[in-house]
Amino acid sequence: ELVQSGGGSVQAGGSLRLSCAASIPGFIDYNIGWFRQAPGKEREFVAAIDWNGHNDYYEASVKGRFFISRDNDKYVVYLQMNSVKPEDTAVYYCAGDLNWGRMVAGINECWGRGTQVTVSS
């Protein structure tokens, strides 16, 4: 199970940190990603981090503003969102899979329930 926290409302230009706490066995073996879905749009990939935290990957529109990290001792993955924009408004989901390609493609073994992020202009 992946339990999310940290969503909410923020003004454009501000910052927000999302957390994804895991209780899945073997969490340290899982690649973890963040996805988002805005109203009327399909779910899209945002950021990903591999199982040991050595590699990360970002969707172009968030690169340089969002940062993904993980603490395998605490079984938590974070998404630090800086310089947020109104177009970042969406429900954000964390997800995990043992296979990197599947995870980035959105085909994940486990998903969080989602947390709303609203950015006002």
GROMACS .gro file of C-alpha atoms in nm:
model
  121
    1GLU     CA    1   0.000   0.000   0.000
    2LEU     CA    2   0.113   0.355  -0.080
    3VAL     CA    3  -0.019   0.632   0.143
    4GLN     CA    4   0.006   0.986   0.015
    5SER     CA    5   0.013   1.315   0.202
    6GLY     CA    6   0.108   1.676   0.151
    7GLY     CA    7  -0.133   1.803  -0.110
    8GLY     CA    8  -0.326   2.127  -0.084
    9SER     CA    9  -0.358   2.475  -0.226
   10VAL     CA   10  -0.070   2.706  -0.305
   11GLN     CA   11  -0.021   3.027  -0.498
   12ALA     CA   12   0.173   3.034  -0.821
   13GLY     CA   13   0.544   3.055  -0.756
   14GLY     CA   14   0.517   2.878  -0.425
   15SER     CA   15   0.632   2.535  -0.311
   16LEU     CA   16   0.471   2.216  -0.193
   17ARG     CA   17   0.607   1.875  -0.091
   18LEU     CA   18   0.420   1.554  -0.150
   19SER     CA   19   0.501   1.236   0.039
   20CYS     CA   20   0.437   0.874  -0.049
   21ALA     CA   21   0.478   0.632   0.241
   22ALA     CA   22   0.498   0.263   0.159
   23SER     CA   23   0.407  -0.046   0.350
   24ILE     CA   24   0.476  -0.286   0.066
   25PRO     CA   25   0.724  -0.566   0.133
   26GLY     CA   26   1.051  -0.511  -0.044
   27PHE     CA   27   0.990  -0.138  -0.092
   28ILE     CA   28   1.361  -0.076  -0.144
   29ASP     CA   29   1.344  -0.287  -0.461
   30TYR     CA   30   1.069  -0.076  -0.617
   31ASN     CA   31   1.105   0.204  -0.865
   32ILE     CA   32   0.866   0.482  -0.766
   33GLY     CA   33   0.701   0.742  -0.983
   34TRP     CA   34   0.466   1.036  -0.955
   35PHE     CA   35   0.183   1.088  -1.201
   36ARG     CA   36  -0.090   1.350  -1.226
   37GLN     CA   37  -0.430   1.389  -1.378
   38ALA     CA   38  -0.589   1.726  -1.442
   39PRO     CA   39  -0.965   1.765  -1.495
   40GLY     CA   40  -1.064   1.650  -1.840
   41LYS     CA   41  -0.718   1.522  -1.922
   42GLU     CA   42  -0.548   1.186  -1.922
   43ARG     CA   43  -0.310   1.084  -1.647
   44GLU     CA   44   0.048   1.182  -1.727
   45PHE     CA   45   0.392   1.096  -1.598
   46VAL     CA   46   0.565   1.357  -1.380
   47ALA     CA   47   0.880   1.213  -1.221
   48ALA     CA   48   1.044   0.885  -1.131
   49ILE     CA   49   1.324   0.754  -0.914
   50ASP     CA   50   1.487   0.414  -0.931
   51TRP     CA   51   1.504   0.165  -0.647
   52ASN     CA   52   1.829   0.291  -0.493
   53GLY     CA   53   1.777   0.660  -0.563
   54HIS     CA   54   2.071   0.685  -0.799
   55ASN     CA   55   1.870   0.778  -1.108
   56ASP     CA   56   1.576   1.009  -1.161
   57TYR     CA   57   1.375   1.120  -1.459
   58TYR     CA   58   1.135   1.409  -1.517
   59GLU     CA   59   0.867   1.514  -1.757
   60ALA     CA   60   0.993   1.816  -1.952
   61SER     CA   61   0.750   2.072  -1.810
   62VAL     CA   62   0.855   2.005  -1.450
   63LYS     CA   63   1.227   1.951  -1.497
   64GLY     CA   64   1.423   2.200  -1.289
   65ARG     CA   65   1.117   2.282  -1.075
   66PHE     CA   66   1.020   1.944  -0.927
   67PHE     CA   67   1.258   1.710  -0.748
   68ILE     CA   68   1.197   1.348  -0.652
   69SER     CA   69   1.383   1.178  -0.369
   70ARG     CA   70   1.348   0.874  -0.147
   71ASP     CA   71   1.446   0.761   0.199
   72ASN     CA   72   1.463   0.383   0.199
   73ASP     CA   73   1.517   0.373   0.574
   74LYS     CA   74   1.181   0.544   0.625
   75TYR     CA   75   1.008   0.383   0.325
   76VAL     CA   76   0.911   0.724   0.188
   77VAL     CA   77   0.936   0.896  -0.149
   78TYR     CA   78   0.901   1.270  -0.181
   79LEU     CA   79   0.811   1.508  -0.461
   80GLN     CA   80   0.933   1.860  -0.393
   81MET     CA   81   0.740   2.102  -0.611
   82ASN     CA   82   0.893   2.448  -0.652
   83SER     CA   83   0.791   2.746  -0.864
   84VAL     CA   84   0.452   2.588  -0.917
   85LYS     CA   85   0.224   2.709  -1.194
   86PRO     CA   86  -0.155   2.698  -1.236
   87GLU     CA   87  -0.106   2.428  -1.500
   88ASP     CA   88   0.040   2.204  -1.228
   89THR     CA   89  -0.308   2.179  -1.077
   90ALA     CA   90  -0.408   1.812  -1.074
   91VAL     CA   91  -0.457   1.505  -0.862
   92TYR     CA   92  -0.114   1.359  -0.801
   93TYR     CA   93  -0.056   0.985  -0.763
   94CYS     CA   94   0.249   0.791  -0.656
   95ALA     CA   95   0.302   0.445  -0.796
   96GLY     CA   96   0.558   0.170  -0.780
   97ASP     CA   97   0.681  -0.123  -0.984
   98LEU     CA   98   0.985  -0.348  -0.992
   99ASN     CA   99   1.033  -0.277  -1.363
  100TRP     CA  100   1.153   0.073  -1.456
  101GLY     CA  101   1.001   0.077  -1.803
  102ARG     CA  102   0.663  -0.039  -1.680
  103MET     CA  103   0.667   0.214  -1.400
  104VAL     CA  104   0.743   0.512  -1.622
  105ALA     CA  105   0.479   0.392  -1.868
  106GLY     CA  106   0.221   0.401  -1.591
  107ILE     CA  107   0.183   0.025  -1.562
  108ASN     CA  108   0.243  -0.010  -1.192
  109GLU     CA  109   0.192  -0.286  -0.942
  110CYS     CA  110   0.070  -0.047  -0.676
  111TRP     CA  111  -0.081   0.299  -0.663
  112GLY     CA  112  -0.156   0.561  -0.403
  113ARG     CA  113  -0.507   0.701  -0.380
  114GLY     CA  114  -0.411   1.045  -0.503
  115THR     CA  115  -0.379   1.387  -0.348
  116GLN     CA  116  -0.515   1.714  -0.485
  117VAL     CA  117  -0.277   1.998  -0.568
  118THR     CA  118  -0.435   2.331  -0.660
  119VAL     CA  119  -0.224   2.623  -0.778
  120SER     CA  120  -0.390   2.963  -0.794
  121SER     CA  121  -0.267   3.250  -1.006
   0.00000   0.00000   0.00000
